Structures are given as structure tokens and as C-alpha cells.
Amino acid sequence: MIQIGQVTAVVGVEITIRANDCSNLETHFYLGKSFKGVSIREFIAIDHGFREIICIVEGEFLDERITEGDGPNLQFVRKLKARPIGFFEDEKFHDGIKFLPKIGDSAKLLPEQQVERIFERGSAGGYVIGRLMKEDIAISLPWQRIFNSHLGIFGNTGSGKSNTLTKLYTVLFDNKLDGIGASSKFIFLDFNGEYTGAQLVGADQKKVLRLKTRTDDGDRFALKEEHFWDAETLGILFQATSNTQKPFLRRVVTERKKYAANAYSLISYVQSIFRRVLTSESPSAEALELLKSLSRHLSLDAGLVDSVHKVGYHRNQTSFYYDDAGIRRFFGVDNQTYADHFEAAVGAINFQIPNGFRELQIRSELKLISDLLYGSVQYEHIQPLMRRIEALMGDFEKVISVLEDGEEAKTITVISLRECNQEIKKILPILIAKNYYELHKSLVSSPPETTMHLIIDEAHNILSQQSNREAESWKDYRLELFEEIIKEGRKFGVFMTLASQRPADISPTIVSQLHNYFIHRLVNDRDLALLENTIATLDSVSRSQIPSLPQGACVVTGTTFDIPMLMQIDKLPKDKEPDSSDVNLEELWG
Amino acid sequence: MINRNDIYDKNLNFLIGSGASVGLLPTLELKIRKSGSSSSHTLETLATQFESDKDIMCLIFSYYVENVIAPAAKFDISSLSNSQKDVLRNYIRFLEAILTLLNKKGGAPRANIFTTNYDGLIAHCAEHMIRSGKYDFILNDGSVGFVKKTLQARAFNRYTKDQGTFDRHEISVPQINLLQPHGSVYWYKDGENIEVSYDLKRSSARADNVPSWMDTDFETLLGDGSKDDSDINPIDFVVDEEVRDDFWRNYQALPVVNPTKWKFHETVFEEHYYQSLRALSYELERPNSVFIVFGFSFADEHILNLVKRSLSNPTLKVFVCCYSDGLKATLEEKFRGFDNVEFIRTDGALDFDTFNSEVFVASAPDVTGAS
């Protein structure tokens, strides 16, 4: 061991060490072993009987009043300020300040293997994603305790977040994919299409869904029928208000379930609605409008559609009339007009029952008409929902398919939202997260035998706390869902990994519930303040370095790690790195 | 492979053996094999074997003078082929690397090169570098004087500083000490002193003055890889006593250490060899020293023992470059039990070129093409 000085003062937990000459070399050789020299954030050991107290150097001072020797190089007295972080006893590292050194105890440099042991507590080796930045020692992280926790990866754009995220999972899959087998599912929500190539695992071992709203040829997220026909799900998709629109959707769903057994029921329902609207004693103009749009949406006989469109509403007489080549024939109580023009056609209505969104549209139109006829609903409250269904349906149909049995999920699923419009980017992740979460929750036993990992890069896209565009209630719902996953998920074996460049935008509830953090360079004051307030395990030295970390370096801290460590994450090979590289202007403009 | 960050702030010492000058000057190696083994003789082992036979010794040393010393003494830097210039280029790269390290070293930028070679290649290369104007450093060969330069051991402790005209600043000039514990072909005995003169005419004339006596049969034998030392029959080779004495008289005036374990009788030279070796042992025992050995096989037992003794310094780190795996095994055997010696091997032969491009690199790594 290289002795580098003696303890000269212990004030509280601040230890002053008087350093010997030559202790400021970058590397020391001792009997052929190399030791890192003393500098800030370096570790030193102080002998304390059978224990070695490990301290981290926090400062270096020169006492110019005292010089030593009178050779050509005047030797000044160098002093080190250090803070204990733990101790070694019988080759085992324990963290926490339990012992403090005494004046006169000698300070020594730590050989590399021992530095490694400070960080590698009980990990089984093999899971190496990077090296300690200063010591340049490869560190194996305890994967057993990383992947059963929620992870947060934060850092400014270009600081290496995506690389860290990808490296975390690439190394996991490289080592453990066979072992993972069917017991766990990994879902990557990929907003920018960064993981659709050979990243993470080979392209044949993962399922990539490229959702597209611009064209019709994209993949579709398969939703099981029973999950689609769920008031909550539909509420998310069409941002239904909880007071009126969601109960309406619930009625639609219940009604569908009620008559599910009878395949013909929908047809007879349509027939009865036609009859009832047109022969109603108190005709409703809105119902007529709905009937017209219904007849368009259903692939009905062209003659019938034509006839329905000839029906008008006479406001003064509060009655419908049939425009028969310029002659208005009113629908009377005797219903001669109906019998003449509709009875036969309506009786002959027959159509293929559509599914998915078309079915939803038709059913809600039917339901609304029927509710209007009974007077049990305010048309103005429900109508916006109908408009949204009409407007969004086209986009949703391009990205969601409703299947009777759903689809067997692969171990690794990447869902790329790169070619989706903003609206879909906002809504769909919530649907996906909810769908997987509910599905997993319903299957899992206690304690969980299977796990589900939801990985969200650019998480501020959907977890941001403020948004000017969306309704308050919708935002609450959106955050509540993720807050529930993060609060309750662990019990069901559901874990989230978030990566974001604006941690301050993400709900503090979510950030503070994360267990482990990989924090890259962050310069924004608000982000730093958030980290300070929410991450209990982050110490002041590490925190002060966050704004000046180089690319790819991050502070790793959290419940899994005894002490925060500064790590340089290995860069992935070109074909494995996420498609988020910087623009090479030299190549572009050269 | 030697991390520049690990060594730049240490006391830097180098030992350069004949392996560095390969391609430009012949080595001690011979073709003739040792009897009963497949390895070949060097002049040193052959001379040790025939130590008692005066005639054969005279022949061996005549061969040594003609084939090893004379080429070094007659070395003319202005008439070289391209492949020979490569050797010089490697010396320059080596010196450049040392200067790069020295420029990063705070305080006193000094390094010591010890060399068992008695050629003047380092001096010639340093001269070339300084004259080109691109480098500013001092090569201290231990000589003092103007018209007549003489060696003084204390000259190695002298350092030069550039001082500002108004005494406001002073900058240490990087200095490389060149110590030659086996002598140099440019040294001349001058009474009680050793004169240093890089005059080419003078050194080649002296080499020519040695009345070497050569037998063509003997020369052929030494160069024949199918023969071994049992083929040298002493009866075949007889040298006239007068000629022999004349040879030895002139030979002993040469300021080079014999490639045998012979004790040298020239006290003036001997003292300087002793001073250089003492300097080596002092330097190695200083705290935080680094010692890089290249082209040297530690066949000289006195240097081997001296280095071994200094290895008790725990803060000394020795890097020994091994030309081949076989040599590495031999050296590991020699240094068994010393943790501070690290043996360096590369894929393929570790020649001077590989040493400069892979092992001892002080400039920034070439990044073109790397991701």
C-alpha cells in the first residue's frame, strides 16, 4: 500500500490529511501495481485498526506558510479534505459513516480492485455497461436489483441518454435473453423510431410495430376485442369527459354486451330505430340528422339512403315530411307516408356487421338516437363526442386493429410512433400502457412470476405536467394512469424506464417514485432543482458535476447503489446505437 | 502499450541496446551454432568459450573490430540507403516521444538514456533534430569544453535554463542525458581524461589503425550456420606472437567494453564506465522512477545485477520490451520474483518501428477512421 499522508484534523465528518511529497502524481507504481494518484473525487483509505475507512477526496489545499526542504523544488505542504463514505472490514465494504479516523492515522491509496469492490456490491458480474469515469474501471452493475425497479434516465439532448438506455437493455438481452424466455415482456415506446433497426436485439428477435397515420400501410397495434369494448379504453381514445360522455360510452358498451349473443340483434335494432324515428309522435330534428349520418355509415341499400335524405323537418308543424319530387308528404299518425316509402326498404335492411371503430360509430349513433327518442340525454353534451369519433376514427383505424383474440406478444416489442401525428402520439401511448398494464395485472399472481417492462424514451412527450392544449381532466387522467403504474406496478411486476431531457416537465410524483437514476449532463436550473429535491441519494459532489459531465457520462444513483458513482457508459457499435446521432455537417455540406 | 499518462510525471530512464540499431549497424550475432544446440553463437559466447586460446581470441577480436566496431566508427550519416535511414527515423521518433513527455512534465524536464551501444546514432539524430529548428532541447553526453571536449561525470547534473533578460522568467530547457556505459567510438584517451570528438576522419582512421589479422577460413566458419563451435580446431589457427601483441596493444586503445566478461585494464575508461553504471543505479533508486528497456537482452550480467538490485525500490516501474516470445520467457526467468518488472510483447516481432508506433507512443492516438 502506498502511504500518502497522515490525518491531521477531524472536524465533524470533515477530515484533513497532510499529504506527503510526490502524492500529486497521476499514477503511482508500487511493486508493479498501479494506483491512481490523489485528486478530487478519488478514494483513499485510512487505517483504523482492523478496518479501513474509505474516504472520498473533496478538496486539495496548499499551505504556503510551511515549506519543506531547500532544493530546487520547494516542497509545500499539501492538505487534503476528505469525507468518509464507508469502511472495509474483512475485505467487505460497508457504506455509511460508522467510524471516524483519529489524528495520526495514515492515509493510503486504494488499489484498483478495492475501488471496484466499493461499487460492486454483491453483483454476480457480467453485467457491464460502462466504466467508472475517473478510475477507468469496468463496473458490473447488480442487474438483479436494477431491473426490478423503476429507472429514470435524464440528461440534455445529445448527452448520451439514448445510448445509455439502449446499452442497459442491449447488455441485458445479450446476456439473458434465453433466460428471460416467456417470463417477461419488454415494451419500448419509441417516439422517434430510434430502435426499429438492429438495436437492442437482432431484428428477428423483436417485434417492431411501425405505426403510421400518414399512409395506410403501417402496422397496427392489436387490441383485443374485449379490451377495446371497454368504456375506459374508449374514453381514453376519444378523450371523453367523465360526467356525461363516458357514461354514455359505458351504456353503449353494456348494451353491446347484452345483445352479444344474438348476431341478428343489431339489424333488428337498426330497423326499429328507423321506424321509431320516422313515426315518432314528437319528431326530433337531431334524431333525423343522426339517422341520415347513420344511413351513410351503414352500407345500406342506395334507395333507402336516398329516401332518408329526402326526409325533411318542418319546424312550424313540428313534423317530418317526405320530399317526393317537390310534393311534401307529411308523416302522419296514420303513417301512410312511412308505409309507402320506407316500410319495405327498412324491413329489408341487412348488412354485414362491421367491427372495431365502425361498429363503435354505428352503435353510438344508434344509442344516441334511441336516447334522444326517450329524452334521456342532452344532445349538446354527447354531440362533441360523436364529432371526435368521426374525426379521429380515420387516424385510429390506421394504427389500431381490433381483433377477436388479440395478438400473442413477443418478448420484446418496439412500438414506433415516428410517423404518427401529434394527436396519436399523445393518446396512443396511454392506451398501450394501460392495455399492457391491465392485461398483466389480470394474469399475474402474487408474488409475480412474470414481469413487464415498459420503456419510454422521450417520456416528457406523454408525462409532462403542463400542456396548454389539453383539458385539465384529461391531463389528470393521463398522469394518474402512469402514477398508478409507478406506485403500484412493482407489486405486479410492472416496471418503467423513463428517459427524458426535461425531468422538470415530468410530474414530480413520477420522478420521485423512480428507484434508480442515470443522470447525464443537465444545465437547466429547474431540472437541477428538481433532482435536488426528489433524489435523496444524490450527494452534493456528484450533483455539482452534473452540469459539466462529458457526453456519455452519468451519475448513477438510487436505492440499488450504496454511493453515487460517476460512470462513463460504453458507446455502442454503430449498428447497435439508436438512430439519434448528431448531424454530420462535415459530411452533409463538405 | 505504455500509458503515457502513467509515466510522464515520473523520473524517466531508458536503456537502449543493440536491438535499436539493427539494420544500420551489425550486431554481435554470428551464424555459427553452439555445439549440441540449435541456437547460434554471439561474439560474446564464442569469446567466452575460447577465452584460453590466445590465437583464436585474436581472430575473434579481429573479426569484432572489422565487422562491428569499424562500421560504427566509420558511420557516415550523409551516405545512407533508404532502409538505413529508417533506423535513424526511428531514433528520431523515439527522441520526439521523450520530448513530448518532457514537455508535459512540470518542474525539471529531464530524462536519461542509457545505451550499451557505442555508435553515435543518438548524437547524430539529436544533432539533426536541433539543426532542423523544430526542436529545442539539450542532449547532454557528459562532455565539457570547447576546442577539446572531455568527459566529466558531474556534467550530467548540470541543467540549462532560458532566463529572461530582465530576470522575470526562467524556463528549463528539456534535457536528455546520454550515458554510454559501454563506451563510444567517439571517445579518445587523453592522458587522465577522455576526449569526445565526433570527427569522422579521426574515428575511422583509428579503426583502420588496429592491425587486425584475419583468416578467411575462420571468417567463413563464423558465417556458416551449418557449423558449430566444435568445428573450430585450434591447431588450424596460429597467429604470430608479434602480430598478436601488436593487435592487442592497439585494440586496447579502443574505448569500448569488450563483449566478454573480461576485466578492462584501461583505468581511465573504466572509471567512466563505472560512473555511468553508478548513475544508472542512482536513477533507478530514486522514488517514482520509470525504466524502459528496449533492444537489450540483459546478457550483460553486471547490468542485470545492477538493475535487479535497484528493483527493491517499490516505486520503480520497469518496462522490458521483448523482441520475441522466446526472449520474453528467458527474461521472465531472469527477473523472477520482481513484481515491478513488466514484460511487453506485441503481435509479431517487437522491433524499433513497433516500439515507436505501438509501445512507446506519446503523441495523441490517431483518431481518423475510429468511431
Coordinates of N, CA and C in Angstrom, one line a residue, chain A residues 453-570:
Chain A
H453 N -42.0 -4.8 -18.6 CA -41.1 -3.6 -18.5 C -41.5 -2.7 -19.6
L454 N -41.9 -1.5 -19.2 CA -42.3 -0.5 -20.1 C -41.2 0.5 -20.2
I455 N -40.7 0.7 -21.4 CA -39.6 1.6 -21.6 C -40.0 2.8 -22.5
I456 N -39.9 3.9 -21.9 CA -40.4 5.1 -22.7 C -39.3 6.1 -22.8
D457 N -38.8 6.2 -24.1 CA -37.8 7.2 -24.4 C -38.5 8.5 -24.7
E458 N -37.9 9.6 -24.4 CA -38.5 10.9 -24.6 C -39.9 11.0 -23.8
A459 N -39.8 10.6 -22.6 CA -41.0 10.4 -21.8 C -41.8 11.7 -21.6
H460 N -41.1 12.9 -21.7 CA -41.8 14.2 -21.5 C -42.9 14.3 -22.5
N461 N -42.8 13.6 -23.6 CA -43.9 13.7 -24.6 C -45.3 13.3 -24.0
I462 N -45.3 12.3 -23.1 CA -46.6 11.9 -22.5 C -46.7 12.2 -21.0
L463 N -45.6 12.4 -20.4 CA -45.7 12.6 -18.9 C -45.5 14.0 -18.5
S464 N -45.6 14.9 -19.4 CA -45.4 16.3 -19.0 C -46.5 16.8 -18.2
Q465 N -46.2 17.7 -17.2 CA -47.2 18.1 -16.3 C -48.1 19.2 -16.8
Q466 N -47.4 20.0 -17.6 CA -48.3 21.1 -18.1 C -48.4 21.0 -19.6
S467 N -49.6 21.3 -20.1 CA -49.8 21.3 -21.5 C -51.0 22.3 -21.7
N468 N -50.8 23.2 -22.6 CA -51.8 24.2 -22.8 C -53.0 23.7 -23.7
R469 N -52.7 22.6 -24.4 CA -53.7 22.3 -25.4 C -54.8 21.4 -24.9
E470 N -54.5 20.6 -23.8 CA -55.4 19.6 -23.4 C -56.2 20.0 -22.2
A471 N -57.4 19.4 -22.1 CA -58.3 19.7 -21.0 C -57.7 19.2 -19.7
E472 N -58.0 19.9 -18.6 CA -57.5 19.6 -17.3 C -57.8 18.1 -16.9
S473 N -59.0 17.8 -17.1 CA -59.4 16.4 -16.6 C -58.7 15.3 -17.4
W474 N -58.5 15.6 -18.6 CA -57.8 14.6 -19.5 C -56.4 14.4 -19.0
K475 N -55.7 15.6 -18.7 CA -54.3 15.5 -18.2 C -54.2 14.8 -16.9
D476 N -55.2 15.0 -16.0 CA -55.2 14.3 -14.7 C -55.3 12.8 -15.0
Y477 N -56.2 12.4 -15.9 CA -56.3 11.0 -16.2 C -55.0 10.4 -16.7
R478 N -54.4 11.1 -17.6 CA -53.2 10.7 -18.2 C -52.1 10.5 -17.2
L479 N -51.9 11.4 -16.3 CA -50.9 11.3 -15.3 C -51.2 10.2 -14.3
E480 N -52.5 10.2 -13.9 CA -52.9 9.2 -12.9 C -52.6 7.8 -13.3
L481 N -52.8 7.5 -14.6 CA -52.5 6.2 -15.1 C -51.0 5.8 -14.8
F482 N -50.1 6.7 -15.2 CA -48.7 6.4 -15.1 C -48.3 6.5 -13.6
E483 N -48.9 7.4 -12.9 CA -48.6 7.4 -11.4 C -49.0 6.1 -10.8
E484 N -50.2 5.6 -11.2 CA -50.6 4.3 -10.7 C -49.6 3.2 -11.0
I485 N -49.2 3.2 -12.3 CA -48.2 2.1 -12.6 C -46.9 2.3 -11.8
I486 N -46.5 3.5 -11.6 CA -45.2 3.7 -10.9 C -45.4 3.4 -9.4
K487 N -46.6 3.7 -8.9 CA -46.8 3.5 -7.4 C -47.1 2.0 -7.1
E488 N -48.0 1.4 -7.9 CA -48.5 0.1 -7.6 C -47.8 -1.0 -8.5
G489 N -47.2 -0.5 -9.6 CA -46.7 -1.5 -10.6 C -45.7 -2.6 -10.0
R490 N -44.9 -2.1 -9.1 CA -43.9 -3.0 -8.5 C -44.5 -4.3 -8.0
K491 N -45.7 -4.2 -7.3 CA -46.3 -5.4 -6.7 C -46.7 -6.4 -7.8
F492 N -47.0 -5.8 -9.0 CA -47.5 -6.7 -10.0 C -46.3 -7.1 -11.0
G493 N -45.2 -6.6 -10.7 CA -44.0 -6.9 -11.6 C -44.1 -6.0 -12.8
V494 N -44.6 -4.8 -12.7 CA -44.5 -3.9 -13.8 C -43.5 -2.8 -13.5
F495 N -42.6 -2.6 -14.4 CA -41.5 -1.7 -14.2 C -41.4 -0.7 -15.3
M496 N -41.1 0.5 -15.0 CA -41.0 1.5 -16.0 C -39.6 2.0 -16.1
T497 N -39.1 2.3 -17.3 CA -37.9 3.0 -17.6 C -38.2 4.3 -18.3
L498 N -37.9 5.4 -17.8 CA -38.2 6.7 -18.4 C -36.9 7.3 -18.8
A499 N -36.9 7.9 -20.0 CA -35.7 8.7 -20.4 C -36.3 10.1 -20.9
S500 N -35.7 11.1 -20.4 CA -36.2 12.4 -20.7 C -35.2 13.5 -20.6
Q501 N -35.3 14.5 -21.5 CA -34.4 15.6 -21.4 C -34.9 16.7 -20.5
R502 N -36.2 16.7 -20.1 CA -36.7 17.7 -19.3 C -37.4 17.1 -18.0
P503 N -36.6 16.6 -17.1 CA -37.2 16.0 -15.9 C -38.1 16.9 -15.2
A504 N -37.9 18.2 -15.3 CA -38.7 19.2 -14.6 C -40.1 19.2 -15.2
D505 N -40.3 18.8 -16.4 CA -41.6 18.8 -17.0 C -42.4 17.6 -16.6
I506 N -41.7 16.6 -16.2 CA -42.4 15.4 -15.8 C -43.0 15.6 -14.4
S507 N -44.1 15.0 -14.2 CA -44.7 15.1 -12.9 C -43.8 14.7 -11.7
P508 N -43.6 15.6 -10.7 CA -42.7 15.3 -9.6 C -43.0 14.0 -8.9
T509 N -44.3 13.7 -8.9 CA -44.7 12.4 -8.3 C -44.0 11.2 -9.0
I510 N -44.0 11.3 -10.3 CA -43.4 10.2 -11.0 C -41.9 10.2 -10.8
V511 N -41.3 11.3 -10.9 CA -39.8 11.4 -10.8 C -39.4 10.9 -9.4
S512 N -40.1 11.3 -8.4 CA -39.7 10.9 -7.1 C -39.9 9.4 -6.8
Q513 N -40.8 8.8 -7.5 CA -41.1 7.4 -7.3 C -40.1 6.5 -8.0
L514 N -39.3 7.0 -8.9 CA -38.3 6.2 -9.5 C -37.3 5.7 -8.5
H515 N -36.7 4.5 -8.7 CA -35.8 4.0 -7.7 C -34.4 4.3 -8.1
N516 N -34.0 4.2 -9.4 CA -32.6 4.4 -9.7 C -32.5 5.4 -10.9
Y517 N -31.5 6.2 -10.8 CA -31.4 7.2 -11.8 C -30.0 7.2 -12.5
F518 N -30.1 7.4 -13.8 CA -28.8 7.6 -14.5 C -28.9 9.1 -15.0
I519 N -28.1 9.9 -14.4 CA -28.3 11.4 -14.7 C -27.1 11.9 -15.6
H520 N -27.4 12.2 -16.8 CA -26.4 12.8 -17.7 C -26.3 14.3 -17.5
R521 N -25.6 14.9 -18.3 CA -25.4 16.4 -18.2 C -26.8 17.1 -18.3
L522 N -27.0 17.9 -17.3 CA -28.2 18.8 -17.2 C -27.8 20.2 -16.9
V523 N -28.3 21.2 -17.6 CA -27.8 22.5 -17.2 C -29.0 23.4 -16.7
N524 N -30.2 23.0 -17.1 CA -31.3 23.9 -16.7 C -31.5 23.9 -15.2
D525 N -31.7 25.1 -14.7 CA -31.8 25.3 -13.2 C -33.0 24.5 -12.7
R526 N -34.1 24.5 -13.4 CA -35.3 23.9 -12.9 C -35.1 22.4 -12.8
D527 N -34.4 21.8 -13.8 CA -34.2 20.4 -13.8 C -33.3 20.0 -12.6
L528 N -32.2 20.8 -12.4 CA -31.3 20.5 -11.3 C -32.0 20.7 -10.0
A529 N -32.9 21.7 -9.9 CA -33.6 21.9 -8.6 C -34.5 20.7 -8.3
L530 N -35.1 20.2 -9.4 CA -36.0 19.0 -9.2 C -35.2 17.8 -8.7
L531 N -34.0 17.6 -9.4 CA -33.2 16.4 -8.9 C -32.8 16.6 -7.5
E532 N -32.5 17.8 -7.1 CA -32.0 18.1 -5.8 C -33.1 17.7 -4.8
N533 N -34.4 18.1 -5.1 CA -35.5 17.9 -4.2 C -36.0 16.5 -4.2
T534 N -35.9 15.8 -5.3 CA -36.6 14.5 -5.4 C -35.6 13.3 -5.2
I535 N -34.3 13.4 -5.4 CA -33.5 12.3 -5.3 C -32.7 12.3 -4.0
A536 N -33.1 11.5 -3.1 CA -32.5 11.6 -1.8 C -31.0 11.1 -1.8
T537 N -30.7 10.2 -2.7 CA -29.4 9.5 -2.7 C -28.3 10.3 -3.4
L538 N -28.7 11.4 -4.0 CA -27.7 12.2 -4.7 C -26.9 13.1 -3.8
D539 N -25.6 13.0 -3.7 CA -24.8 13.8 -2.8 C -24.3 15.1 -3.5
S540 N -23.8 16.0 -2.7 CA -23.5 17.3 -3.3 C -22.4 17.3 -4.3
V541 N -21.4 16.4 -4.1 CA -20.2 16.4 -5.0 C -20.7 15.9 -6.4
S542 N -21.5 14.9 -6.4 CA -21.9 14.3 -7.6 C -22.9 15.3 -8.3
R543 N -23.7 16.0 -7.5 CA -24.7 16.9 -8.1 C -24.0 18.1 -8.7
S544 N -22.9 18.5 -8.1 CA -22.2 19.7 -8.6 C -21.5 19.4 -10.0
Q545 N -21.4 18.1 -10.3 CA -20.7 17.7 -11.5 C -21.7 17.5 -12.7
I546 N -23.0 17.5 -12.3 CA -24.0 17.2 -13.4 C -23.9 18.2 -14.5
P547 N -23.8 19.5 -14.3 CA -23.9 20.4 -15.4 C -22.6 20.3 -16.3
S548 N -21.6 19.6 -15.9 CA -20.4 19.6 -16.7 C -19.9 18.2 -17.1
L549 N -20.9 17.3 -17.1 CA -20.5 15.9 -17.4 C -20.2 15.8 -18.9
P550 N -19.2 15.1 -19.3 CA -19.0 14.9 -20.8 C -20.0 14.0 -21.4
Q551 N -20.1 13.9 -22.7 CA -21.0 13.1 -23.4 C -20.8 11.6 -23.0
G552 N -22.0 11.0 -22.7 CA -21.9 9.6 -22.3 C -21.6 9.3 -20.9
A553 N -21.3 10.3 -20.1 CA -21.0 10.1 -18.7 C -22.2 10.4 -17.9
C554 N -22.5 9.7 -16.8 CA -23.6 10.0 -16.0 C -23.4 9.6 -14.5
V555 N -24.2 10.2 -13.7 CA -24.1 9.9 -12.3 C -25.2 8.8 -12.1
V556 N -24.7 7.7 -11.5 CA -25.7 6.6 -11.3 C -25.9 6.6 -9.8
T557 N -27.2 6.7 -9.4 CA -27.5 6.7 -8.0 C -28.9 6.1 -7.8
G558 N -29.3 5.8 -6.6 CA -30.6 5.2 -6.3 C -30.5 4.2 -5.3
T559 N -31.6 3.5 -5.1 CA -31.7 2.6 -4.0 C -30.8 1.4 -4.2
T560 N -30.5 1.0 -5.4 CA -29.7 -0.1 -5.6 C -28.2 0.1 -5.3
F561 N -27.8 1.4 -5.3 CA -26.4 1.7 -5.2 C -26.1 2.3 -3.8
D562 N -25.0 1.9 -3.2 CA -24.6 2.4 -1.9 C -24.3 3.9 -2.0
I563 N -23.4 4.2 -3.0 CA -23.0 5.6 -3.1 C -23.1 6.0 -4.6
P564 N -23.4 7.2 -4.8 CA -23.5 7.7 -6.2 C -22.2 7.4 -7.0
M565 N -22.2 7.0 -8.2 CA -21.0 6.8 -8.9 C -21.0 7.5 -10.3
L566 N -19.9 7.9 -10.7 CA -19.8 8.6 -12.0 C -19.3 7.6 -13.0
M567 N -20.1 7.4 -14.0 CA -19.9 6.3 -14.9 C -19.8 6.8 -16.3
Q568 N -18.9 6.3 -17.1 CA -18.8 6.6 -18.5 C -19.4 5.4 -19.2
I569 N -20.6 5.6 -19.8 CA -21.2 4.4 -20.4 C -20.5 4.1 -21.7
D570 N -20.3 2.8 -22.0 CA -19.6 2.4 -23.2 C -20.5 2.8 -24.4

